[in-house]
Structures are given as C-alpha cells and as structure tokens.
PDB file of C-alpha atoms in Angstrom:
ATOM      1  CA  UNK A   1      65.569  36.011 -84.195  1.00  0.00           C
ATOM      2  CA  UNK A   2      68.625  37.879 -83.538  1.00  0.00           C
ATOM      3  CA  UNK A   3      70.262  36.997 -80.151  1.00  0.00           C
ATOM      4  CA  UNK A   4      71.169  39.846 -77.722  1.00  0.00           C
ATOM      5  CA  UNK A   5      74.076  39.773 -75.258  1.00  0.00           C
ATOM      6  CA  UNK A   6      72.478  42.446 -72.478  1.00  0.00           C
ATOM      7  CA  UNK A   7      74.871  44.593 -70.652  1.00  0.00           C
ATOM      8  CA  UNK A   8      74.519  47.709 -69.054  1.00  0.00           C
ATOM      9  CA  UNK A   9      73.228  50.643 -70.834  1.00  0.00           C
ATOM     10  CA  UNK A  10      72.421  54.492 -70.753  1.00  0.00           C
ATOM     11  CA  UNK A  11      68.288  54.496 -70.553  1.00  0.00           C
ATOM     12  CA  UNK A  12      66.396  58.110 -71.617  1.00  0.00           C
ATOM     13  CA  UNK A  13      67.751  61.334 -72.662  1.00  0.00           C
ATOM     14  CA  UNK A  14      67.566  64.529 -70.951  1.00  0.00           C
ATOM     15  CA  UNK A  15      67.610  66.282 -74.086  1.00  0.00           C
ATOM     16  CA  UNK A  16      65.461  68.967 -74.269  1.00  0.00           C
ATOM     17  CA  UNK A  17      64.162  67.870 -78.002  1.00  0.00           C
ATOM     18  CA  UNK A  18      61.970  65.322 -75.937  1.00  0.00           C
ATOM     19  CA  UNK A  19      58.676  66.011 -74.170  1.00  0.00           C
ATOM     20  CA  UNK A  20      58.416  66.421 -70.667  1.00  0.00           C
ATOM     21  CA  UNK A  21      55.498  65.214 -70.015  1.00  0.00           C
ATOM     22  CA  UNK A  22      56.867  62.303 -71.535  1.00  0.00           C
ATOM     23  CA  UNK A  23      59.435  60.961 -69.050  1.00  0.00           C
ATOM     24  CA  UNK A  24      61.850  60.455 -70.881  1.00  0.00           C
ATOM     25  CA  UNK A  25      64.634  61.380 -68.577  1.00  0.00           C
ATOM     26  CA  UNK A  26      66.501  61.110 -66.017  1.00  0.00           C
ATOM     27  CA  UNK A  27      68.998  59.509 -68.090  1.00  0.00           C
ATOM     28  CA  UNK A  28      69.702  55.863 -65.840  1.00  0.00           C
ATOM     29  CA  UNK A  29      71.908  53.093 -65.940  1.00  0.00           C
ATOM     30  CA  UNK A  30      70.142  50.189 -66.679  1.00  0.00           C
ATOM     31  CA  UNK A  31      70.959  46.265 -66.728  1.00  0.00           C
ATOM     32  CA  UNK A  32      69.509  43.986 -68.981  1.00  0.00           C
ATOM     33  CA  UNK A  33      69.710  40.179 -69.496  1.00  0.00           C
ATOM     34  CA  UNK A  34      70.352  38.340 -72.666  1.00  0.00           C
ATOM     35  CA  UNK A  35      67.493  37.709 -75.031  1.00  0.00           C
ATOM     36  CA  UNK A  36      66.376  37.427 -78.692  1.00  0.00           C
ATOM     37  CA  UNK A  37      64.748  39.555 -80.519  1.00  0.00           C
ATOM     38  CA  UNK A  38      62.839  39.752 -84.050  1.00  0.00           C
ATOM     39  CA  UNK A  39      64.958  41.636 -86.427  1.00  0.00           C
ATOM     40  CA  UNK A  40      61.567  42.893 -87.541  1.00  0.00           C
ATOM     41  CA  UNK A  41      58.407  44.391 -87.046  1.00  0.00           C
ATOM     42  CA  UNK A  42      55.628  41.040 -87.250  1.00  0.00           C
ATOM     43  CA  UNK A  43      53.907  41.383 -90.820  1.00  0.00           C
ATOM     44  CA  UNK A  44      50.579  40.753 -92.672  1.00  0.00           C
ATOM     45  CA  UNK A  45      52.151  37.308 -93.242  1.00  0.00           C
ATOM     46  CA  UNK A  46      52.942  36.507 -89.963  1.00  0.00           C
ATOM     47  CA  UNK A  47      49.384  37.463 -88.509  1.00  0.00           C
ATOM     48  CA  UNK A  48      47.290  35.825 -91.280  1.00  0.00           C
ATOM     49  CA  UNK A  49      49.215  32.611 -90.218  1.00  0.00           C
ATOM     50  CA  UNK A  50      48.436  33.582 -86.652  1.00  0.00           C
ATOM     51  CA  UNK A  51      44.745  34.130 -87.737  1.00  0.00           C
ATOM     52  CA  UNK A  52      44.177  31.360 -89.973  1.00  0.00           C
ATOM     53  CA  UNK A  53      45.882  28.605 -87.048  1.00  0.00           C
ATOM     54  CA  UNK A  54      43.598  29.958 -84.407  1.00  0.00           C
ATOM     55  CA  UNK A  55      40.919  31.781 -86.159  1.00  0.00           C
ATOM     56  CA  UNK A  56      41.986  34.785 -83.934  1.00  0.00           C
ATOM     57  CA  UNK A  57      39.440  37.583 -84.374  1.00  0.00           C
ATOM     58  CA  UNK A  58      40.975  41.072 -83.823  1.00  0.00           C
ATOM     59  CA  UNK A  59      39.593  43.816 -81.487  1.00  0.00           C
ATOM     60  CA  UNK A  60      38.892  45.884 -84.122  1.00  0.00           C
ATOM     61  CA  UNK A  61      36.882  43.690 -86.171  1.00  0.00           C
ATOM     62  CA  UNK A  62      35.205  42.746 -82.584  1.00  0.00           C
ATOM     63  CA  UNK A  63      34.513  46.766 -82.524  1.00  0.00           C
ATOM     64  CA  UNK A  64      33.180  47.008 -85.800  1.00  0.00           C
ATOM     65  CA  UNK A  65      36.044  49.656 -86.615  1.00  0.00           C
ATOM     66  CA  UNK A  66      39.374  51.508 -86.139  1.00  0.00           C
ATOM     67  CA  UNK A  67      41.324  54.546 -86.602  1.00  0.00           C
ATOM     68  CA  UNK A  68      42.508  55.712 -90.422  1.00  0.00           C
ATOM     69  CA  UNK A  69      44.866  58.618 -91.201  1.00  0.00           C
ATOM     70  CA  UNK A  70      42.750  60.958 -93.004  1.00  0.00           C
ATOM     71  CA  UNK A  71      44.597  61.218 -95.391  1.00  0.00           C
ATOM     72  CA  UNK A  72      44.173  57.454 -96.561  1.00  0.00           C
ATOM     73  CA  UNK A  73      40.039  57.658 -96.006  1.00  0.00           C
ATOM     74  CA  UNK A  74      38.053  57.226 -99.536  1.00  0.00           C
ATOM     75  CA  UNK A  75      36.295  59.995-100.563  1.00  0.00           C
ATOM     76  CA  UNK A  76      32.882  57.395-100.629  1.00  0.00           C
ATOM     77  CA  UNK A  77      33.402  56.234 -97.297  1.00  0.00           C
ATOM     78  CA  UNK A  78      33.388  60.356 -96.071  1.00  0.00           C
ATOM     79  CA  UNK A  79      30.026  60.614 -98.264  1.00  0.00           C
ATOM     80  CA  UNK A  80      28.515  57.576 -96.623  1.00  0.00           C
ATOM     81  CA  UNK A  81      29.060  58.193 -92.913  1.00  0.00           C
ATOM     82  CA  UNK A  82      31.542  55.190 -93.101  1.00  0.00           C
ATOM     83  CA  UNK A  83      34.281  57.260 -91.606  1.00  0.00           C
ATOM     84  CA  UNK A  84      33.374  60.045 -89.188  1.00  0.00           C
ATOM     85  CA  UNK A  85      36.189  62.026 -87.672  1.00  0.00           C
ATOM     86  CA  UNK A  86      37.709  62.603 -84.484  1.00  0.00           C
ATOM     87  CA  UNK A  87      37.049  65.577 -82.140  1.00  0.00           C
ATOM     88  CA  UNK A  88      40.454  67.012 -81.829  1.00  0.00           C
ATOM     89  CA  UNK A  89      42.794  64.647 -83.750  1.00  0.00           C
ATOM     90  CA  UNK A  90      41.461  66.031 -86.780  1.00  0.00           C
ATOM     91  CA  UNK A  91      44.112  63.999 -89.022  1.00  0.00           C
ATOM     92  CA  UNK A  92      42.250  60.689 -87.953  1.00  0.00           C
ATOM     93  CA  UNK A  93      39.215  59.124 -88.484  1.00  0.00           C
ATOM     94  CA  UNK A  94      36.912  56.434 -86.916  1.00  0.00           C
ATOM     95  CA  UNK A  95      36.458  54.077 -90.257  1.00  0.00           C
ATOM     96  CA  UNK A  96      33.907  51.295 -90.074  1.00  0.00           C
ATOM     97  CA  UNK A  97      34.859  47.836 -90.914  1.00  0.00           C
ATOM     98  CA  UNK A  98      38.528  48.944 -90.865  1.00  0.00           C
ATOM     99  CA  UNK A  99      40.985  46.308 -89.553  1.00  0.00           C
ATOM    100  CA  UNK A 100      44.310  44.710 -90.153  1.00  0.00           C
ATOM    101  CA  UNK A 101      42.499  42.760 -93.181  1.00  0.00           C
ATOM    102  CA  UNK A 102      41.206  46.103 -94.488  1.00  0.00           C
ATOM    103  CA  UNK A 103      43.979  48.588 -93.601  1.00  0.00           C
ATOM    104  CA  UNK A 104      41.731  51.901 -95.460  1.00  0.00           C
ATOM    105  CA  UNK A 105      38.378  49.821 -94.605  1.00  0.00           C
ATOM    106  CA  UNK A 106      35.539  48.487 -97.207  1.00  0.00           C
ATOM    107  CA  UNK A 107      37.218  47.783-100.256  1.00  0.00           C
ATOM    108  CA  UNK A 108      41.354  47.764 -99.058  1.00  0.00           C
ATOM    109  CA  UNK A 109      43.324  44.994 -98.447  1.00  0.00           C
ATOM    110  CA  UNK A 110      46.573  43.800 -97.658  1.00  0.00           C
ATOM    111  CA  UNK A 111      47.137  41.521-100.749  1.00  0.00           C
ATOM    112  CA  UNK A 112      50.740  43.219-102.003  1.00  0.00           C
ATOM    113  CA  UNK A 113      51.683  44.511 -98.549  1.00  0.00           C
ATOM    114  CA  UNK A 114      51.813  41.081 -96.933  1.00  0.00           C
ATOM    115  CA  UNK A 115      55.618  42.471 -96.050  1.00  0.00           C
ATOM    116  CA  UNK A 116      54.653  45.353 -94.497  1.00  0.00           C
ATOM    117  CA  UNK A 117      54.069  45.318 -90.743  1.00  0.00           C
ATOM    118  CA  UNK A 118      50.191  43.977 -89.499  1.00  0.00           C
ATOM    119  CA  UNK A 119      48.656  47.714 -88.216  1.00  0.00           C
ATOM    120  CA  UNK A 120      45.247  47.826 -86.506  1.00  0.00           C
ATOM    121  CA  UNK A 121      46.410  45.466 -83.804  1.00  0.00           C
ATOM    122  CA  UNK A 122      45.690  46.134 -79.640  1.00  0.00           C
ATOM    123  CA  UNK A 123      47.840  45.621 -77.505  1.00  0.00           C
ATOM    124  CA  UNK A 124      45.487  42.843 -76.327  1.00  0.00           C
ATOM    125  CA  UNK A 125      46.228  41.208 -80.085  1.00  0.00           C
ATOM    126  CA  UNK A 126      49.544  41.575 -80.182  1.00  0.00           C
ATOM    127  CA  UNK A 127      49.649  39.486 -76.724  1.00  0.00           C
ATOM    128  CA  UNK A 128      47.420  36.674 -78.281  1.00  0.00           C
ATOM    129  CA  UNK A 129      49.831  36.585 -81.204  1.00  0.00           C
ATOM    130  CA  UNK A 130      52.572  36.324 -78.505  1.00  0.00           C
ATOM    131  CA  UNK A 131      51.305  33.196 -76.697  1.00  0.00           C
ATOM    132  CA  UNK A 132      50.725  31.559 -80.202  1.00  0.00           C
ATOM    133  CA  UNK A 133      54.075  31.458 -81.512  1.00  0.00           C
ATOM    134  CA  UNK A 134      55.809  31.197 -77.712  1.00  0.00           C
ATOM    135  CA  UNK A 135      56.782  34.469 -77.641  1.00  0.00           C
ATOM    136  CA  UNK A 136      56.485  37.513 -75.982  1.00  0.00           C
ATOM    137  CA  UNK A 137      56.500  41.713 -75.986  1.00  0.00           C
ATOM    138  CA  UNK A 138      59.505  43.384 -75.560  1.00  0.00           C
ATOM    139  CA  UNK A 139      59.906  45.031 -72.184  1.00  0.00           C
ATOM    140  CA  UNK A 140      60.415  49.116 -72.748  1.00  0.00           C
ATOM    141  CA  UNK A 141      64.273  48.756 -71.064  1.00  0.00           C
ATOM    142  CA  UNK A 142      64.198  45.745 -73.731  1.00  0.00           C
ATOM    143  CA  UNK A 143      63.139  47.748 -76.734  1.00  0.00           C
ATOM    144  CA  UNK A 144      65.623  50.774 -75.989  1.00  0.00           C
ATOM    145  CA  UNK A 145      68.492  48.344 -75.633  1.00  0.00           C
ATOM    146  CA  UNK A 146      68.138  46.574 -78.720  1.00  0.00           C
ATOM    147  CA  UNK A 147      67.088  49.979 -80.817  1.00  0.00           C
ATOM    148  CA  UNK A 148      70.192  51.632 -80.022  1.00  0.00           C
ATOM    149  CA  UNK A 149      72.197  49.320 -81.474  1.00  0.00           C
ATOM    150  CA  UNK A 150      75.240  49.610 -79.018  1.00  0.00           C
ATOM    151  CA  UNK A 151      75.137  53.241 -79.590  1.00  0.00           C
ATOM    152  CA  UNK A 152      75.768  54.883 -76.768  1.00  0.00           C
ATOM    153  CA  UNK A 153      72.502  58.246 -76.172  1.00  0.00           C
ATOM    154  CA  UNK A 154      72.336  58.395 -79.328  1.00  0.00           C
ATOM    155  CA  UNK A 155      69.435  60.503 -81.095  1.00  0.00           C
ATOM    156  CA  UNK A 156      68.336  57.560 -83.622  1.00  0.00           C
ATOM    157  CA  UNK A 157      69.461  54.530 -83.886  1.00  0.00           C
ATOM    158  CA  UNK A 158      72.158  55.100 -86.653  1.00  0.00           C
ATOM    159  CA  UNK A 159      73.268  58.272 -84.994  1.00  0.00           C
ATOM    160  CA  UNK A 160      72.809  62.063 -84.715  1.00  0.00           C
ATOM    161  CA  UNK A 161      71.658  63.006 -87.951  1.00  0.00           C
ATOM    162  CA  UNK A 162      68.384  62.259 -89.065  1.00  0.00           C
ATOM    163  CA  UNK A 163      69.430  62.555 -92.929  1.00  0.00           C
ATOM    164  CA  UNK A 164      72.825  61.512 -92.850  1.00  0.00           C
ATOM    165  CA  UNK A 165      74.282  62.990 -96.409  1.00  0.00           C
ATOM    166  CA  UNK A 166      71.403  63.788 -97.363  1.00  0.00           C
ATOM    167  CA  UNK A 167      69.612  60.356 -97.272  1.00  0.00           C
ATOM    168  CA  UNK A 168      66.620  59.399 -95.174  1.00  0.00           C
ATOM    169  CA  UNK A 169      67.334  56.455 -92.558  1.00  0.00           C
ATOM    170  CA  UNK A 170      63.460  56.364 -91.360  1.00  0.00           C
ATOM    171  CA  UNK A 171      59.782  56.209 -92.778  1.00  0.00           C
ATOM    172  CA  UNK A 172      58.202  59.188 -91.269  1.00  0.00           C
ATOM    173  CA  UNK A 173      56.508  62.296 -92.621  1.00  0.00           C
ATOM    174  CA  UNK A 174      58.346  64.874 -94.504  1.00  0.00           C
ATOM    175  CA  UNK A 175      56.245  67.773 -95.972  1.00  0.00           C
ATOM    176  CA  UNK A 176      53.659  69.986 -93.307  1.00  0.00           C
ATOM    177  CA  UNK A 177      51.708  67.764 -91.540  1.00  0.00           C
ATOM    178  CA  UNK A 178      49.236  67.036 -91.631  1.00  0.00           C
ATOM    179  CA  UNK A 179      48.121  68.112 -94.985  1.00  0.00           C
ATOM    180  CA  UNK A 180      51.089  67.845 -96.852  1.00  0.00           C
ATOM    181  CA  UNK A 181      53.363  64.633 -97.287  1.00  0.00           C
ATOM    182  CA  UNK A 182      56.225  64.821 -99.946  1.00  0.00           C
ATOM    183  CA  UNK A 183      56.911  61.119 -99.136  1.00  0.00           C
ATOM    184  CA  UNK A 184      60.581  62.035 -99.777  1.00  0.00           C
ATOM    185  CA  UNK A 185      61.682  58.856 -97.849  1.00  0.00           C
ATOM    186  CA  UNK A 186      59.433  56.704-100.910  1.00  0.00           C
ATOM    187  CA  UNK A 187      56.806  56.270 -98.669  1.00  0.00           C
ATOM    188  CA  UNK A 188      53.151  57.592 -97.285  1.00  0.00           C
ATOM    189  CA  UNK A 189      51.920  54.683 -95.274  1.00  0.00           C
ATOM    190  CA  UNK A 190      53.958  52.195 -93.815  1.00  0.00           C
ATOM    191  CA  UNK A 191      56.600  50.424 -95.646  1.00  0.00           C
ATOM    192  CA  UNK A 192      57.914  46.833 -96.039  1.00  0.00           C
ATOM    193  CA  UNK A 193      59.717  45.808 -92.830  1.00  0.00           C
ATOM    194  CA  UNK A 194      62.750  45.340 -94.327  1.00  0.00           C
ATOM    195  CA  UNK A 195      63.240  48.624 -96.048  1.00  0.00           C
ATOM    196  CA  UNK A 196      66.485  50.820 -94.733  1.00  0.00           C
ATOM    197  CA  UNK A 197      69.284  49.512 -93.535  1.00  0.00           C
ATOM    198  CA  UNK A 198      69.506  48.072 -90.113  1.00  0.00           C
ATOM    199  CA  UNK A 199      70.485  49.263 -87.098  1.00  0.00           C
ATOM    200  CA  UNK A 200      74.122  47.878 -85.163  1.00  0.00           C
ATOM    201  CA  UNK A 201      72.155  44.923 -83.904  1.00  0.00           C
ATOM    202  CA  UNK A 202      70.548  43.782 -86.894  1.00  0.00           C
ATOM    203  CA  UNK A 203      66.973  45.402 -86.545  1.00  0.00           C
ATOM    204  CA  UNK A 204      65.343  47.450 -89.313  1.00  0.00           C
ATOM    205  CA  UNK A 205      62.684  50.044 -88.687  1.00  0.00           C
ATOM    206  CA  UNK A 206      63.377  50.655 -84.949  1.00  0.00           C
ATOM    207  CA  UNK A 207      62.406  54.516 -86.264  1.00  0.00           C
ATOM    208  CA  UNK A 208      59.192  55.138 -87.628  1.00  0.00           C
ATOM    209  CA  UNK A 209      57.165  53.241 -90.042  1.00  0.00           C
ATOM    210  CA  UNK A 210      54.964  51.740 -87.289  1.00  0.00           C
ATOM    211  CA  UNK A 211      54.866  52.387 -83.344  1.00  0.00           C
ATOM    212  CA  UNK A 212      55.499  49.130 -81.494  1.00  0.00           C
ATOM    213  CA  UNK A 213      53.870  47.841 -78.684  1.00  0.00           C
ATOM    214  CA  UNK A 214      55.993  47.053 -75.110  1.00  0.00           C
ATOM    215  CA  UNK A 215      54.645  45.226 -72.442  1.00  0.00           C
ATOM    216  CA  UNK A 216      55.286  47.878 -69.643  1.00  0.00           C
ATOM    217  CA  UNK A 217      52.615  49.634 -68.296  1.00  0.00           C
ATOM    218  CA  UNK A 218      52.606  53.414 -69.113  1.00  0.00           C
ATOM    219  CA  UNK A 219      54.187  55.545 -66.254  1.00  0.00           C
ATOM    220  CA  UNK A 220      56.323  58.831 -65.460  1.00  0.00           C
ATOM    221  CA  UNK A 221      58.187  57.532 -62.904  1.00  0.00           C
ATOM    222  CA  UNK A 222      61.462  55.629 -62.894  1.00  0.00           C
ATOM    223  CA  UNK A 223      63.229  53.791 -60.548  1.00  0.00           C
ATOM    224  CA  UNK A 224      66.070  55.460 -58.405  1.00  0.00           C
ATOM    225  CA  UNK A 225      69.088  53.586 -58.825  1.00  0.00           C
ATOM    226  CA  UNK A 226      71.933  55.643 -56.672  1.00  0.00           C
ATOM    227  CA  UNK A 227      75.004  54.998 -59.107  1.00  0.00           C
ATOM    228  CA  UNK A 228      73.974  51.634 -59.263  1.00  0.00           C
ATOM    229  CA  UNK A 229      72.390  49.587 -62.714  1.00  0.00           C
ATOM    230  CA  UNK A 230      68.911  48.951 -62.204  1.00  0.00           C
ATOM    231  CA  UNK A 231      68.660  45.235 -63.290  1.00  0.00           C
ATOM    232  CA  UNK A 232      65.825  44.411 -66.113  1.00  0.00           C
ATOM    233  CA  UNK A 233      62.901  46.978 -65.112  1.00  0.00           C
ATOM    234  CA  UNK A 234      59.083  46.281 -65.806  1.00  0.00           C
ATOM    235  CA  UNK A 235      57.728  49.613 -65.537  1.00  0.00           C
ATOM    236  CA  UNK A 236      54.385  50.266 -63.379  1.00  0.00           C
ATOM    237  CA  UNK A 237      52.514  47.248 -61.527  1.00  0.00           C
ATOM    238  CA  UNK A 238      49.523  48.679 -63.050  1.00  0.00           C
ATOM    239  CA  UNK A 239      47.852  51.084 -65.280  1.00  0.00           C
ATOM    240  CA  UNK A 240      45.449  52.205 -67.349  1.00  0.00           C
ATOM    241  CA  UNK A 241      48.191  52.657 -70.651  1.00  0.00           C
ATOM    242  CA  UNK A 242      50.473  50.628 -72.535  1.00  0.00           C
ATOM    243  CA  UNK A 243      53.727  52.235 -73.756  1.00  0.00           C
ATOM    244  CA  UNK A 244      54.693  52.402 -77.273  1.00  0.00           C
ATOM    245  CA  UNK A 245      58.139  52.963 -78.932  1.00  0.00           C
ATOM    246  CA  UNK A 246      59.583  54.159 -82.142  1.00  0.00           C
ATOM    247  CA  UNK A 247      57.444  56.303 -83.458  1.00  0.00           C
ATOM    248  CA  UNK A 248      55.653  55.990 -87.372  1.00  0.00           C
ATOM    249  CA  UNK A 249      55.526  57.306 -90.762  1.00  0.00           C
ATOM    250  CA  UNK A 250      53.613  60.032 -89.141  1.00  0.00           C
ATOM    251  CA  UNK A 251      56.105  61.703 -86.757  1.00  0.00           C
ATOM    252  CA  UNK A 252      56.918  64.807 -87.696  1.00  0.00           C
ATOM    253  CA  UNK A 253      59.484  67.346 -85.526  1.00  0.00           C
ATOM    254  CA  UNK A 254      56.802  70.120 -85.841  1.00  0.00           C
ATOM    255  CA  UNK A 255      54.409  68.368 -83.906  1.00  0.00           C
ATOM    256  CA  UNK A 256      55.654  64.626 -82.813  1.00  0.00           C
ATOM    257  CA  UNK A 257      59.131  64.221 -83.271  1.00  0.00           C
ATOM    258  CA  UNK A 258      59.200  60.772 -81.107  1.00  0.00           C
ATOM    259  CA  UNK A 259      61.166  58.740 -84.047  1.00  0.00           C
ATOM    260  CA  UNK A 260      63.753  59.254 -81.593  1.00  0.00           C
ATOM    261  CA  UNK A 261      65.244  56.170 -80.374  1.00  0.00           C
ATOM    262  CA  UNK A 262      64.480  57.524 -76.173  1.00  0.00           C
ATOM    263  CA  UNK A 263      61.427  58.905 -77.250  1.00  0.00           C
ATOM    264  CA  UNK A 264      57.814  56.976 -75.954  1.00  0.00           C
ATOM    265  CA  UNK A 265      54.192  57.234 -75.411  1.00  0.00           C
ATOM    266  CA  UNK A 266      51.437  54.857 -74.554  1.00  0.00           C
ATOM    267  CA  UNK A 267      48.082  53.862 -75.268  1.00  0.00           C
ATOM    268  CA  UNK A 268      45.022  51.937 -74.091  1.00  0.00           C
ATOM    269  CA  UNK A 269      45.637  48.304 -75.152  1.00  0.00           C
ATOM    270  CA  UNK A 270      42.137  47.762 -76.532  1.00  0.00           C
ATOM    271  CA  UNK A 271      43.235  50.775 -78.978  1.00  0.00           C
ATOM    272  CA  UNK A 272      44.073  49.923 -82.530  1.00  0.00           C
ATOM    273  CA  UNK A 273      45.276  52.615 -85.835  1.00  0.00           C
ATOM    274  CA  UNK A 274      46.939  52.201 -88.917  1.00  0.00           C
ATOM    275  CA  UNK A 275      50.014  53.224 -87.303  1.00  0.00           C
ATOM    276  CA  UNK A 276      50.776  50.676 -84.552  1.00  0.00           C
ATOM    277  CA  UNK A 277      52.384  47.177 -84.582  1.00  0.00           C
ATOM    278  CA  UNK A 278      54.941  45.046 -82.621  1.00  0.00           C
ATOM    279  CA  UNK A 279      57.803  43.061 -82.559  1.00  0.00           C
ATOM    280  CA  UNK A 280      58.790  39.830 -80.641  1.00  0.00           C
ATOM    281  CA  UNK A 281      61.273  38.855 -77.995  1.00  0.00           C
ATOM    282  CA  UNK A 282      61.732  35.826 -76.367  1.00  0.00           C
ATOM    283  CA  UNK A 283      64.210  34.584 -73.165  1.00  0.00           C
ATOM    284  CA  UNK A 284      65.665  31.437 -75.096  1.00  0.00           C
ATOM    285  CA  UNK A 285      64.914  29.674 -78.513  1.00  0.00           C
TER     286      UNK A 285
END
C-alpha cells in the first residue's frame, strides 16, 4: 500500500462539464489525515483468496444474477431467456448466473483475467472483503485526494487533456456508445489493473476501467466550511445510496463523461455490474 501524507486540498469542480444534479461543486477546502492506500483496484486474485479463506458467497450469486453490458451477452444466453434486458438502460442486461466467477455468465470465467479488477461486487461485498484483510473503503474526500495525485482541480488525474499527444491515459469507451466501441485505448471490458501509467501518487486506473466503491453515503449536500478546511468528511449519516468514483470503460463524454477525477455517482450497495469494483485504504499498516 502506498502511504499518503494528507494535507489540505481543493474538493469538486464547478466546471460546467460536470452534472448538476451530481453535486459536484461548490469547489471546498478540505483536510484530510494521513493514510494508505492500494495502488490498485482489488483483483480476481485478491477476491478468490478472499473467497476461498472464508467461503464468502457474493450477492450476486445469492441473487441468482447481475448486470452485463450488452454488448458482452452471448447470443445463446439472449435465445434462452438467460439474459433479459433492462427497461430503459437498454445497453445492460439482467444475466442469470452472472457473477464475479462468471463475469459474461454460464460459460465465462475469469481464468486469464485474474489481474484485472473483481466486477460484480456490492458494496455489501466489497465491505466483507474489507474486514477480511483489516482494511477498509476509501472515504469519497479520501478517494479524490489520492486520485488527484497532488494536482491541484485538475480534470483527470494526469491533467487537462484526456489524450495527451495523442495517447489515451484511461480505459473508457471511444467509438458511439453504445453500439459502437473502437477500443482505441486496447481495450472493451476492463483491463489489467496495472495498465497505464500511474497517477503522481502511485495509483493506476483512478479513471475508468472500473467504478470504485466509497464508503460515504450518497448525498447533494456538502458541508459549509466559511474559509475554513473542513477536516476528513464522511458524507450523509444515512441513505439509501452508496457513492462511486472514477468512472469505467464505459464513460463516454456524449452521455457519461464522469472519468473525471471530481466527477461521482452512487448506487444501492446490494447492486452489482460488470463495471464496478474497489480499492482499499487503511489508517496504519
């Protein structure tokens, strides 16, 4: 784990490339204490150890199922009813017997992606993972600090650009989503975890490839500080969402350009896809 100083830092953006609805502004000056952090996302490795210490049974394989990018969804599994899709979200589909073991569902696996980062986990998993290995979720102020890198508001964590000279920093969609993926950046699904280069602090993949759970409670309010740093915020007391950070290989700027490094969203912690994972922070080692 790479160890983090803390410090002061600028929190949000009041760009206008963000999402109101979002909260991601006010921009705020926030405090935050030392801690370490995992320079990467927590992979198939990681969570089959997890699984095969504990025997840890997923929420999704409790469910019986979980959410696949259409895109990814054999053509047998549409002809069976396996995978029905979702009112509204037509890019996704409910996939029976799809999990972090079975990424696509019946008949994928994660055999050579054991280095790419464990998808189909809750929030609710990720925690149980946490209290395994003595660990715990980033807070949000947490995540933002250590994804910018010691930049100071910028857009991504390397800087302003998103292709810098031409050459792609991220794993996210290129192409017209969400029919059309050129996979310029090598890449369709998610990637290994150590794939670009890092960011100022060490951490890779702070920008798409998978979103990454927090351990705030979703909400669109932020604490009034009056000039002053406010000093290691929690978020919410309560809530019905989880937030979520970085973004995945399916952001896109013509529909969900939240690879940015203030961007965020949320979701309920018993949800799982093939596009969220997490990270790990602890106080001391």
């Amino acid at each position: 784990m790479i160890r983090l100083d803390g410090g002061a830092f600028l929190m949000g953006t009041d760009s206008d490339e963000g999402f109101p609805a979002d909260a991601e502004g006010p921009v705020r000056r926030v405090e935050i204490s030392p801690f370490y952090i995992d320079p990467y996302t927590v992979t198939n490795e990681d969570f089959a150890r997890f699984v095969n210490d504990t025997g840890y049974v997923t929420e999704a394989e409790r469910f019986g199922w979980s959410f696949v990018f259409h895109k990814f969804v054999a053509k047998q599994h549409l002809r069976k009813g396996v995978a029905q899709p979702v009112n509204g979200l037509s890019w996704w589909y409910a996939v029976q017997g799809a999990s972090w073991r079975k990424p696509e569902g019946p008949g994928s696996n994660v055999y050579k992606r054991m280095d790419h980062p464990v998808i189909h986990v809750t929030w609710n998993d990720a925690q149980a993972y946490c209290s395994w290995a003595g660990l715990r979720l980033p807070t949000e102020a947490e995540w933002e600090y250590a994804a910018r890198g010691g930049l100071e508001q910028k857009v991504f964590p390397w800087g302003d650009e998103l292709t810098p000279g031409g050459k792609h920093m991220c794993n996210i969609w290129q192409g017209t989503f969400p029919s059309v993926n050129n996979a310029e950046d090598g890449f369709e699904g998610t990637c290994p975890v150590n794939t670009f280069k890092p960011n100022g602090f060490g951490l890779y993949n702070v920008a798409g490839n998978v979103w990454e759970w927090c351990a705030d409670w979703w909400g669109v309010s932020h604490a009034e500080s009056g000039g002053e740093s406010i000093a290691d915020p929690k978020g919410p007391a309560g809530g019905s969402s989880r937030v979520i950070r970085g973004g995945s290989y399916l952001c896109h700027r013509s529909y969900c350009n939240r690879y940015r490094v203030a961007a965020r969203s949320s979701n309920t912690p018993e949800s799982s896809t093939g596009n969220m994972g997490f990270r790990c922070v602890t106080d001391s080692i």
